[in-house]
mmCIF file of C-alpha atoms in Angstrom:
data_model
loop_
_atom_site.group_PDB
_atom_site.id
_atom_site.type_symbol
_atom_site.label_atom_id
_atom_site.label_comp_id
_atom_site.label_asym_id
_atom_site.label_seq_id
_atom_site.Cartn_x
_atom_site.Cartn_y
_atom_site.Cartn_z
ATOM 1 C CA UNK B 1 -43.246 41.257 -67.931
ATOM 2 C CA UNK B 2 -41.895 40.577 -71.421
ATOM 3 C CA UNK B 3 -38.742 42.694 -71.199
ATOM 4 C CA UNK B 4 -35.358 41.087 -71.690
ATOM 5 C CA UNK B 5 -34.152 39.504 -68.481
ATOM 6 C CA UNK B 6 -30.472 39.824 -69.342
ATOM 7 C CA UNK B 7 -27.870 38.925 -71.934
ATOM 8 C CA UNK B 8 -26.163 35.731 -72.993
ATOM 9 C CA UNK B 9 -22.560 35.941 -71.754
ATOM 10 C CA UNK B 10 -20.359 36.964 -74.682
ATOM 11 C CA UNK B 11 -18.105 33.933 -74.376
ATOM 12 C CA UNK B 12 -21.156 31.645 -74.661
ATOM 13 C CA UNK B 13 -22.551 33.175 -77.850
ATOM 14 C CA UNK B 14 -22.437 30.877 -80.905
ATOM 15 C CA UNK B 15 -19.063 31.255 -82.574
ATOM 16 C CA UNK B 16 -16.541 29.518 -84.781
ATOM 17 C CA UNK B 17 -12.808 30.195 -84.678
ATOM 18 C CA UNK B 18 -10.362 28.695 -87.156
ATOM 19 C CA UNK B 19 -12.569 25.668 -87.950
ATOM 20 C CA UNK B 20 -10.896 22.555 -89.312
ATOM 21 C CA UNK B 21 -12.435 23.048 -92.746
ATOM 22 C CA UNK B 22 -10.814 26.445 -93.075
ATOM 23 C CA UNK B 23 -14.052 28.330 -93.766
ATOM 24 C CA UNK B 24 -17.230 29.544 -92.090
ATOM 25 C CA UNK B 25 -20.643 29.339 -93.754
ATOM 26 C CA UNK B 26 -24.231 30.099 -92.794
ATOM 27 C CA UNK B 27 -27.635 30.008 -94.493
ATOM 28 C CA UNK B 28 -30.075 30.771 -91.647
ATOM 29 C CA UNK B 29 -29.471 27.207 -90.473
ATOM 30 C CA UNK B 30 -29.124 25.954 -86.919
ATOM 31 C CA UNK B 31 -25.602 26.799 -85.790
ATOM 32 C CA UNK B 32 -25.669 25.537 -82.199
ATOM 33 C CA UNK B 33 -25.378 21.981 -80.932
ATOM 34 C CA UNK B 34 -28.160 20.088 -79.181
ATOM 35 C CA UNK B 35 -28.264 21.073 -75.540
ATOM 36 C CA UNK B 36 -27.169 24.678 -76.100
ATOM 37 C CA UNK B 37 -28.593 26.363 -72.980
ATOM 38 C CA UNK B 38 -29.936 29.567 -74.537
ATOM 39 C CA UNK B 39 -32.854 30.097 -76.894
ATOM 40 C CA UNK B 40 -31.776 31.306 -80.334
ATOM 41 C CA UNK B 41 -34.762 30.460 -82.534
ATOM 42 C CA UNK B 42 -37.357 27.816 -83.275
ATOM 43 C CA UNK B 43 -37.491 28.636 -86.987
ATOM 44 C CA UNK B 44 -34.140 27.636 -88.410
ATOM 45 C CA UNK B 45 -34.009 26.871 -92.113
ATOM 46 C CA UNK B 46 -33.791 23.248 -93.156
ATOM 47 C CA UNK B 47 -30.248 22.183 -94.137
ATOM 48 C CA UNK B 48 -30.712 22.147 -97.924
ATOM 49 C CA UNK B 49 -28.947 25.438 -98.660
ATOM 50 C CA UNK B 50 -26.173 25.112 -96.087
ATOM 51 C CA UNK B 51 -25.436 21.545 -97.205
ATOM 52 C CA UNK B 52 -25.058 22.716 -100.796
ATOM 53 C CA UNK B 53 -22.813 25.608 -99.745
ATOM 54 C CA UNK B 54 -20.577 23.220 -97.833
ATOM 55 C CA UNK B 55 -20.468 20.818 -100.775
ATOM 56 C CA UNK B 56 -19.156 23.594 -103.004
ATOM 57 C CA UNK B 57 -16.665 24.798 -100.400
ATOM 58 C CA UNK B 58 -15.223 21.292 -100.230
ATOM 59 C CA UNK B 59 -14.552 21.154 -103.981
ATOM 60 C CA UNK B 60 -11.035 22.571 -103.667
ATOM 61 C CA UNK B 61 -8.722 24.595 -101.456
ATOM 62 C CA UNK B 62 -8.235 27.789 -103.465
ATOM 63 C CA UNK B 63 -11.170 29.661 -105.009
ATOM 64 C CA UNK B 64 -11.279 32.445 -107.562
ATOM 65 C CA UNK B 65 -13.711 35.338 -107.882
ATOM 66 C CA UNK B 66 -15.458 33.379 -110.636
ATOM 67 C CA UNK B 67 -15.839 30.411 -108.286
ATOM 68 C CA UNK B 68 -17.637 32.563 -105.741
ATOM 69 C CA UNK B 69 -19.869 34.069 -108.408
ATOM 70 C CA UNK B 70 -20.840 30.532 -109.388
ATOM 71 C CA UNK B 71 -21.571 29.636 -105.750
ATOM 72 C CA UNK B 72 -23.719 32.718 -105.138
ATOM 73 C CA UNK B 73 -25.761 31.978 -108.260
ATOM 74 C CA UNK B 74 -26.020 28.220 -107.658
ATOM 75 C CA UNK B 75 -29.494 26.764 -108.230
ATOM 76 C CA UNK B 76 -28.878 23.112 -107.402
ATOM 77 C CA UNK B 77 -31.532 21.829 -104.971
ATOM 78 C CA UNK B 78 -30.619 19.394 -102.219
ATOM 79 C CA UNK B 79 -34.341 19.273 -101.410
ATOM 80 C CA UNK B 80 -35.060 17.968 -104.902
ATOM 81 C CA UNK B 81 -32.187 15.501 -104.565
ATOM 82 C CA UNK B 82 -33.809 14.130 -101.396
ATOM 83 C CA UNK B 83 -37.450 14.024 -102.532
ATOM 84 C CA UNK B 84 -37.259 13.168 -106.246
ATOM 85 C CA UNK B 85 -36.031 9.562 -105.778
ATOM 86 C CA UNK B 86 -39.246 8.869 -103.843
ATOM 87 C CA UNK B 87 -41.255 10.181 -106.807
ATOM 88 C CA UNK B 88 -39.248 8.098 -109.277
ATOM 89 C CA UNK B 89 -40.384 4.916 -107.531
ATOM 90 C CA UNK B 90 -43.610 5.484 -109.473
ATOM 91 C CA UNK B 91 -41.822 3.927 -112.452
ATOM 92 C CA UNK B 92 -42.886 0.622 -110.914
ATOM 93 C CA UNK B 93 -46.536 1.718 -111.232
ATOM 94 C CA UNK B 94 -46.607 2.732 -114.891
ATOM 95 C CA UNK B 95 -49.785 0.732 -115.382
ATOM 96 C CA UNK B 96 -51.698 3.368 -113.388
ATOM 97 C CA UNK B 97 -50.020 6.401 -114.996
ATOM 98 C CA UNK B 98 -51.319 8.356 -117.978
ATOM 99 C CA UNK B 99 -49.039 9.182 -120.898
ATOM 100 C CA UNK B 100 -48.692 12.747 -119.580
ATOM 101 C CA UNK B 101 -47.700 11.469 -116.144
ATOM 102 C CA UNK B 102 -45.205 9.030 -117.652
ATOM 103 C CA UNK B 103 -43.705 11.832 -119.738
ATOM 104 C CA UNK B 104 -43.277 14.054 -116.691
ATOM 105 C CA UNK B 105 -41.761 11.173 -114.741
ATOM 106 C CA UNK B 106 -39.210 10.669 -117.513
ATOM 107 C CA UNK B 107 -38.336 14.362 -117.305
ATOM 108 C CA UNK B 108 -37.645 13.993 -113.582
ATOM 109 C CA UNK B 109 -35.604 10.840 -114.198
ATOM 110 C CA UNK B 110 -33.160 12.787 -116.374
ATOM 111 C CA UNK B 111 -32.897 15.763 -114.047
ATOM 112 C CA UNK B 112 -29.735 16.853 -112.196
ATOM 113 C CA UNK B 113 -31.763 18.833 -109.593
ATOM 114 C CA UNK B 114 -30.829 22.211 -111.075
ATOM 115 C CA UNK B 115 -33.683 24.711 -110.661
ATOM 116 C CA UNK B 116 -32.786 26.475 -113.909
ATOM 117 C CA UNK B 117 -35.445 28.757 -115.410
ATOM 118 C CA UNK B 118 -35.187 26.990 -118.770
ATOM 119 C CA UNK B 119 -35.989 23.512 -117.429
ATOM 120 C CA UNK B 120 -39.340 21.753 -117.046
ATOM 121 C CA UNK B 121 -38.324 19.466 -114.169
ATOM 122 C CA UNK B 122 -38.280 22.275 -111.544
ATOM 123 C CA UNK B 123 -41.908 23.078 -112.388
ATOM 124 C CA UNK B 124 -42.931 19.449 -111.953
ATOM 125 C CA UNK B 125 -41.019 19.287 -108.670
ATOM 126 C CA UNK B 126 -42.516 22.474 -107.192
ATOM 127 C CA UNK B 127 -46.070 21.561 -108.214
ATOM 128 C CA UNK B 128 -45.531 18.109 -106.732
ATOM 129 C CA UNK B 129 -44.146 19.589 -103.507
ATOM 130 C CA UNK B 130 -47.299 21.654 -103.008
ATOM 131 C CA UNK B 131 -49.591 18.714 -103.833
ATOM 132 C CA UNK B 132 -47.570 16.503 -101.499
ATOM 133 C CA UNK B 133 -47.907 18.965 -98.628
ATOM 134 C CA UNK B 134 -51.627 19.249 -99.264
ATOM 135 C CA UNK B 135 -52.262 15.507 -99.408
ATOM 136 C CA UNK B 136 -50.201 14.907 -96.285
ATOM 137 C CA UNK B 137 -51.636 17.629 -94.073
ATOM 138 C CA UNK B 138 -54.873 19.168 -95.370
ATOM 139 C CA UNK B 139 -57.084 16.312 -94.154
ATOM 140 C CA UNK B 140 -55.981 16.944 -90.578
ATOM 141 C CA UNK B 141 -55.644 20.734 -90.778
ATOM 142 C CA UNK B 142 -58.684 21.607 -92.901
ATOM 143 C CA UNK B 143 -58.993 25.345 -93.603
ATOM 144 C CA UNK B 144 -55.803 26.014 -91.655
ATOM 145 C CA UNK B 145 -53.844 24.365 -94.449
ATOM 146 C CA UNK B 146 -54.943 27.001 -96.991
ATOM 147 C CA UNK B 147 -53.688 29.710 -94.653
ATOM 148 C CA UNK B 148 -50.430 27.844 -94.154
ATOM 149 C CA UNK B 149 -49.702 27.357 -97.852
ATOM 150 C CA UNK B 150 -50.195 31.002 -98.879
ATOM 151 C CA UNK B 151 -46.489 31.896 -98.585
ATOM 152 C CA UNK B 152 -43.392 29.729 -98.761
ATOM 153 C CA UNK B 153 -41.623 32.016 -96.304
ATOM 154 C CA UNK B 154 -44.090 31.914 -93.440
ATOM 155 C CA UNK B 155 -43.171 29.979 -90.320
ATOM 156 C CA UNK B 156 -46.303 27.836 -90.628
ATOM 157 C CA UNK B 157 -45.325 26.533 -94.060
ATOM 158 C CA UNK B 158 -41.845 25.867 -92.687
ATOM 159 C CA UNK B 159 -43.460 23.522 -90.175
ATOM 160 C CA UNK B 160 -44.943 21.566 -93.072
ATOM 161 C CA UNK B 161 -41.554 21.424 -94.769
ATOM 162 C CA UNK B 162 -39.973 20.223 -91.527
ATOM 163 C CA UNK B 163 -42.544 17.450 -91.467
ATOM 164 C CA UNK B 164 -41.703 16.337 -95.013
ATOM 165 C CA UNK B 165 -37.987 16.389 -94.181
ATOM 166 C CA UNK B 166 -38.565 14.230 -91.126
ATOM 167 C CA UNK B 167 -40.657 11.543 -92.817
ATOM 168 C CA UNK B 168 -38.249 11.340 -95.759
ATOM 169 C CA UNK B 169 -35.366 10.866 -93.349
ATOM 170 C CA UNK B 170 -36.948 8.670 -90.670
ATOM 171 C CA UNK B 171 -40.050 7.143 -92.263
ATOM 172 C CA UNK B 172 -43.792 7.908 -92.355
ATOM 173 C CA UNK B 173 -46.116 8.247 -89.377
ATOM 174 C CA UNK B 174 -49.880 8.318 -88.758
ATOM 175 C CA UNK B 175 -50.264 11.735 -90.438
ATOM 176 C CA UNK B 176 -49.563 10.133 -93.823
ATOM 177 C CA UNK B 177 -52.950 8.404 -93.827
ATOM 178 C CA UNK B 178 -55.854 10.325 -95.371
ATOM 179 C CA UNK B 179 -58.425 10.400 -92.575
ATOM 180 C CA UNK B 180 -61.210 11.175 -95.067
ATOM 181 C CA UNK B 181 -61.071 7.726 -96.681
ATOM 182 C CA UNK B 182 -61.958 4.319 -95.209
ATOM 183 C CA UNK B 183 -58.650 2.698 -96.216
ATOM 184 C CA UNK B 184 -55.297 3.393 -94.613
ATOM 185 C CA UNK B 185 -52.961 5.073 -97.101
ATOM 186 C CA UNK B 186 -49.201 4.681 -96.972
ATOM 187 C CA UNK B 187 -46.512 7.060 -98.232
ATOM 188 C CA UNK B 188 -46.471 5.490 -101.707
ATOM 189 C CA UNK B 189 -50.225 6.088 -102.022
ATOM 190 C CA UNK B 190 -49.841 9.751 -101.112
ATOM 191 C CA UNK B 191 -46.935 10.201 -103.527
ATOM 192 C CA UNK B 192 -48.961 8.655 -106.366
ATOM 193 C CA UNK B 193 -51.985 10.867 -105.654
ATOM 194 C CA UNK B 194 -49.772 13.943 -105.322
ATOM 195 C CA UNK B 195 -48.039 13.257 -108.625
ATOM 196 C CA UNK B 196 -51.344 12.822 -110.429
ATOM 197 C CA UNK B 197 -52.652 16.045 -108.859
ATOM 198 C CA UNK B 198 -49.452 17.840 -109.816
ATOM 199 C CA UNK B 199 -49.594 16.877 -113.500
ATOM 200 C CA UNK B 200 -53.306 17.660 -113.634
ATOM 201 C CA UNK B 201 -52.677 21.155 -112.219
ATOM 202 C CA UNK B 202 -49.832 21.843 -114.633
ATOM 203 C CA UNK B 203 -51.931 20.719 -117.604
ATOM 204 C CA UNK B 204 -54.918 22.806 -116.536
ATOM 205 C CA UNK B 205 -52.866 25.949 -115.978
ATOM 206 C CA UNK B 206 -50.218 25.723 -118.703
ATOM 207 C CA UNK B 207 -51.600 23.324 -121.312
ATOM 208 C CA UNK B 208 -50.749 19.782 -122.356
ATOM 209 C CA UNK B 209 -47.484 20.690 -124.119
ATOM 210 C CA UNK B 210 -44.963 19.832 -121.412
ATOM 211 C CA UNK B 211 -42.251 21.724 -123.275
ATOM 212 C CA UNK B 212 -44.041 24.921 -122.244
ATOM 213 C CA UNK B 213 -43.845 24.061 -118.555
ATOM 214 C CA UNK B 214 -40.432 25.680 -118.199
ATOM 215 C CA UNK B 215 -39.818 26.976 -114.693
ATOM 216 C CA UNK B 216 -39.156 30.512 -115.918
ATOM 217 C CA UNK B 217 -42.590 30.608 -117.568
ATOM 218 C CA UNK B 218 -44.174 29.947 -114.177
ATOM 219 C CA UNK B 219 -41.800 31.343 -111.555
ATOM 220 C CA UNK B 220 -41.613 35.114 -112.104
ATOM 221 C CA UNK B 221 -40.386 38.220 -110.354
ATOM 222 C CA UNK B 222 -41.507 41.840 -110.510
ATOM 223 C CA UNK B 223 -39.758 44.268 -108.179
ATOM 224 C CA UNK B 224 -42.657 46.342 -106.892
ATOM 225 C CA UNK B 225 -42.799 49.798 -105.354
ATOM 226 C CA UNK B 226 -45.405 50.092 -102.533
ATOM 227 C CA UNK B 227 -47.358 52.533 -104.714
ATOM 228 C CA UNK B 228 -46.848 50.409 -107.809
ATOM 229 C CA UNK B 229 -49.860 48.296 -106.895
ATOM 230 C CA UNK B 230 -51.952 51.218 -108.177
ATOM 231 C CA UNK B 231 -51.912 50.600 -111.926
ATOM 232 C CA UNK B 232 -52.317 54.262 -112.890
ATOM 233 C CA UNK B 233 -49.431 55.404 -110.683
ATOM 234 C CA UNK B 234 -47.211 52.638 -112.009
ATOM 235 C CA UNK B 235 -48.046 53.598 -115.604
ATOM 236 C CA UNK B 236 -47.306 57.283 -115.003
ATOM 237 C CA UNK B 237 -44.183 56.992 -112.867
ATOM 238 C CA UNK B 238 -42.740 53.596 -113.862
ATOM 239 C CA UNK B 239 -42.563 52.450 -110.243
ATOM 240 C CA UNK B 240 -42.270 48.695 -110.832
ATOM 241 C CA UNK B 241 -39.681 46.748 -112.756
ATOM 242 C CA UNK B 242 -40.489 44.592 -115.751
ATOM 243 C CA UNK B 243 -41.518 41.001 -115.028
ATOM 244 C CA UNK B 244 -38.818 38.360 -115.452
ATOM 245 C CA UNK B 245 -38.885 34.577 -115.463
ATOM 246 C CA UNK B 246 -36.384 33.333 -112.935
ATOM 247 C CA UNK B 247 -34.850 30.097 -111.701
ATOM 248 C CA UNK B 248 -34.004 28.940 -108.194
ATOM 249 C CA UNK B 249 -36.364 28.541 -105.261
ATOM 250 C CA UNK B 250 -36.358 29.070 -101.518
ATOM 251 C CA UNK B 251 -34.304 25.880 -101.051
ATOM 252 C CA UNK B 252 -31.431 26.821 -103.406
ATOM 253 C CA UNK B 253 -28.299 28.807 -102.543
ATOM 254 C CA UNK B 254 -29.586 31.539 -104.855
ATOM 255 C CA UNK B 255 -32.895 31.905 -103.014
ATOM 256 C CA UNK B 256 -36.285 33.062 -104.280
ATOM 257 C CA UNK B 257 -39.399 32.632 -102.158
ATOM 258 C CA UNK B 258 -42.754 32.887 -103.847
ATOM 259 C CA UNK B 259 -46.405 33.528 -103.045
ATOM 260 C CA UNK B 260 -49.425 31.813 -104.533
ATOM 261 C CA UNK B 261 -49.142 31.811 -108.299
ATOM 262 C CA UNK B 262 -45.348 31.411 -107.998
ATOM 263 C CA UNK B 263 -44.861 35.191 -107.815
ATOM 264 C CA UNK B 264 -41.465 35.828 -106.252
ATOM 265 C CA UNK B 265 -41.520 38.217 -103.300
ATOM 266 C CA UNK B 266 -38.151 37.570 -101.686
ATOM 267 C CA UNK B 267 -34.569 37.078 -102.791
ATOM 268 C CA UNK B 268 -31.034 38.167 -101.962
ATOM 269 C CA UNK B 269 -31.047 41.885 -101.094
ATOM 270 C CA UNK B 270 -27.517 42.101 -102.438
ATOM 271 C CA UNK B 271 -24.788 39.841 -103.758
ATOM 272 C CA UNK B 272 -21.307 40.759 -102.630
ATOM 273 C CA UNK B 273 -17.871 39.204 -103.051
ATOM 274 C CA UNK B 274 -15.191 40.934 -100.968
ATOM 275 C CA UNK B 275 -11.578 40.466 -102.044
ATOM 276 C CA UNK B 276 -9.519 41.282 -98.972
ATOM 277 C CA UNK B 277 -6.264 40.928 -100.952
ATOM 278 C CA UNK B 278 -7.355 43.690 -103.327
ATOM 279 C CA UNK B 279 -10.472 45.549 -102.257
ATOM 280 C CA UNK B 280 -10.915 47.136 -105.684
ATOM 281 C CA UNK B 281 -11.334 43.628 -107.113
ATOM 282 C CA UNK B 282 -14.506 43.127 -105.063
ATOM 283 C CA UNK B 283 -17.833 42.655 -106.849
ATOM 284 C CA UNK B 284 -21.449 43.450 -106.040
ATOM 285 C CA UNK B 285 -24.952 43.789 -107.458
ATOM 286 C CA UNK B 286 -28.337 44.733 -105.995
ATOM 287 C CA UNK B 287 -31.858 43.991 -107.311
ATOM 288 C CA UNK B 288 -32.747 47.621 -108.051
ATOM 289 C CA UNK B 289 -30.358 50.562 -108.357
ATOM 290 C CA UNK B 290 -28.444 53.184 -106.412
ATOM 291 C CA UNK B 291 -31.318 55.698 -106.492
ATOM 292 C CA UNK B 292 -34.741 55.481 -104.899
ATOM 293 C CA UNK B 293 -36.138 58.148 -107.225
ATOM 294 C CA UNK B 294 -38.217 56.563 -110.023
ATOM 295 C CA UNK B 295 -37.245 59.280 -112.510
ATOM 296 C CA UNK B 296 -33.541 58.570 -112.033
ATOM 297 C CA UNK B 297 -31.644 56.501 -114.583
ATOM 298 C CA UNK B 298 -30.208 54.623 -111.595
ATOM 299 C CA UNK B 299 -33.604 53.633 -110.121
ATOM 300 C CA UNK B 300 -33.605 50.106 -111.591
ATOM 301 C CA UNK B 301 -30.248 50.262 -113.333
ATOM 302 C CA UNK B 302 -28.930 46.998 -111.849
ATOM 303 C CA UNK B 303 -32.081 44.891 -112.154
ATOM 304 C CA UNK B 304 -31.264 43.204 -115.457
ATOM 305 C CA UNK B 305 -27.719 42.455 -114.288
ATOM 306 C CA UNK B 306 -29.110 40.954 -111.070
ATOM 307 C CA UNK B 307 -31.537 38.731 -112.996
ATOM 308 C CA UNK B 308 -28.828 37.620 -115.437
ATOM 309 C CA UNK B 309 -26.294 36.888 -112.684
ATOM 310 C CA UNK B 310 -23.928 39.728 -113.587
ATOM 311 C CA UNK B 311 -21.814 41.742 -111.144
ATOM 312 C CA UNK B 312 -20.298 45.225 -110.927
ATOM 313 C CA UNK B 313 -16.795 45.930 -109.688
ATOM 314 C CA UNK B 314 -16.649 47.792 -106.381
ATOM 315 C CA UNK B 315 -14.583 50.932 -105.882
ATOM 316 C CA UNK B 316 -12.885 51.058 -102.486
ATOM 317 C CA UNK B 317 -9.670 53.043 -102.942
ATOM 318 C CA UNK B 318 -9.711 56.796 -103.569
ATOM 319 C CA UNK B 319 -8.243 56.276 -107.020
ATOM 320 C CA UNK B 320 -10.900 53.755 -108.010
ATOM 321 C CA UNK B 321 -13.674 55.983 -106.668
ATOM 322 C CA UNK B 322 -12.457 58.995 -108.665
ATOM 323 C CA UNK B 323 -11.918 56.931 -111.813
ATOM 324 C CA UNK B 324 -15.431 55.494 -111.639
ATOM 325 C CA UNK B 325 -17.289 58.631 -110.594
ATOM 326 C CA UNK B 326 -19.888 59.997 -113.002
ATOM 327 C CA UNK B 327 -20.726 63.064 -110.937
ATOM 328 C CA UNK B 328 -18.856 64.943 -108.228
ATOM 329 C CA UNK B 329 -20.500 66.844 -105.388
ATOM 330 C CA UNK B 330 -18.354 69.629 -103.938
ATOM 331 C CA UNK B 331 -19.394 71.131 -100.583
ATOM 332 C CA UNK B 332 -17.981 74.619 -99.909
ATOM 333 C CA UNK B 333 -18.375 76.199 -96.466
ATOM 334 C CA UNK B 334 -19.957 79.652 -96.603
#
């Protein structure tokens, strides 16, 4: 009953050939036009990452290896650029803001939307985003909201993000009102409440010193082995990586999705720049290492480079492979 009924004709598959812009880009975004007759997905990513990629690709005509490294590691957030101006309208309501809230608002006002680990503004933005989602949807969804919010990568939370994108682009609807109160709230009311909740949560969890709210102090990654959840095994065998503070988010070109507690569980499985003019001038890095054996020196040998945004040169030609080889395996037929 649920088997495939056939295939999309090859010539009707989504494709792009010699586009006018001279480049092709994708970030799990919708790539087909409205009215495309075949089902591809109902869970495309919002356009924040692809828009940023296209912005960078329009900067000039000729790009260097260093340019592409910069693009891969980019942490500018188009989501923050869309949502933050709505938050900054609270400057007109300073009479109802505490000194801590005013201080955080000033931090956002001077922000360039870079989700850098050393900045405070990304922390304020991400805490606000969660409070905003909650105050928009939890009154209608009840306990379902807590299930929805548990992971930023789940399809259900994507639905909430789609909703925010829509109301920011087209205006609020009846879901904005808090059905648990007698008055009818508007979007400004929900933004004010969400901002107050956000600053309260940050203060409770990380103290009143806003200088300590740096994103990298909150948003952290540990690369975990399936058996590394057992503390004793991890201690004996060194299964997990160290824990690192990290920038970015799920809506930046350099993507990091997180669970509750801002623990990163997803990122780029590899970063690769292929130089088709000179294959040996290609560059790559992976989050772990070339070996899956915990005792090997190559088990997590690339992790620090990955976190720091460093790359390793690839070896494609026979000469480059031999020059870079540390060990050689020789197989002799018996």
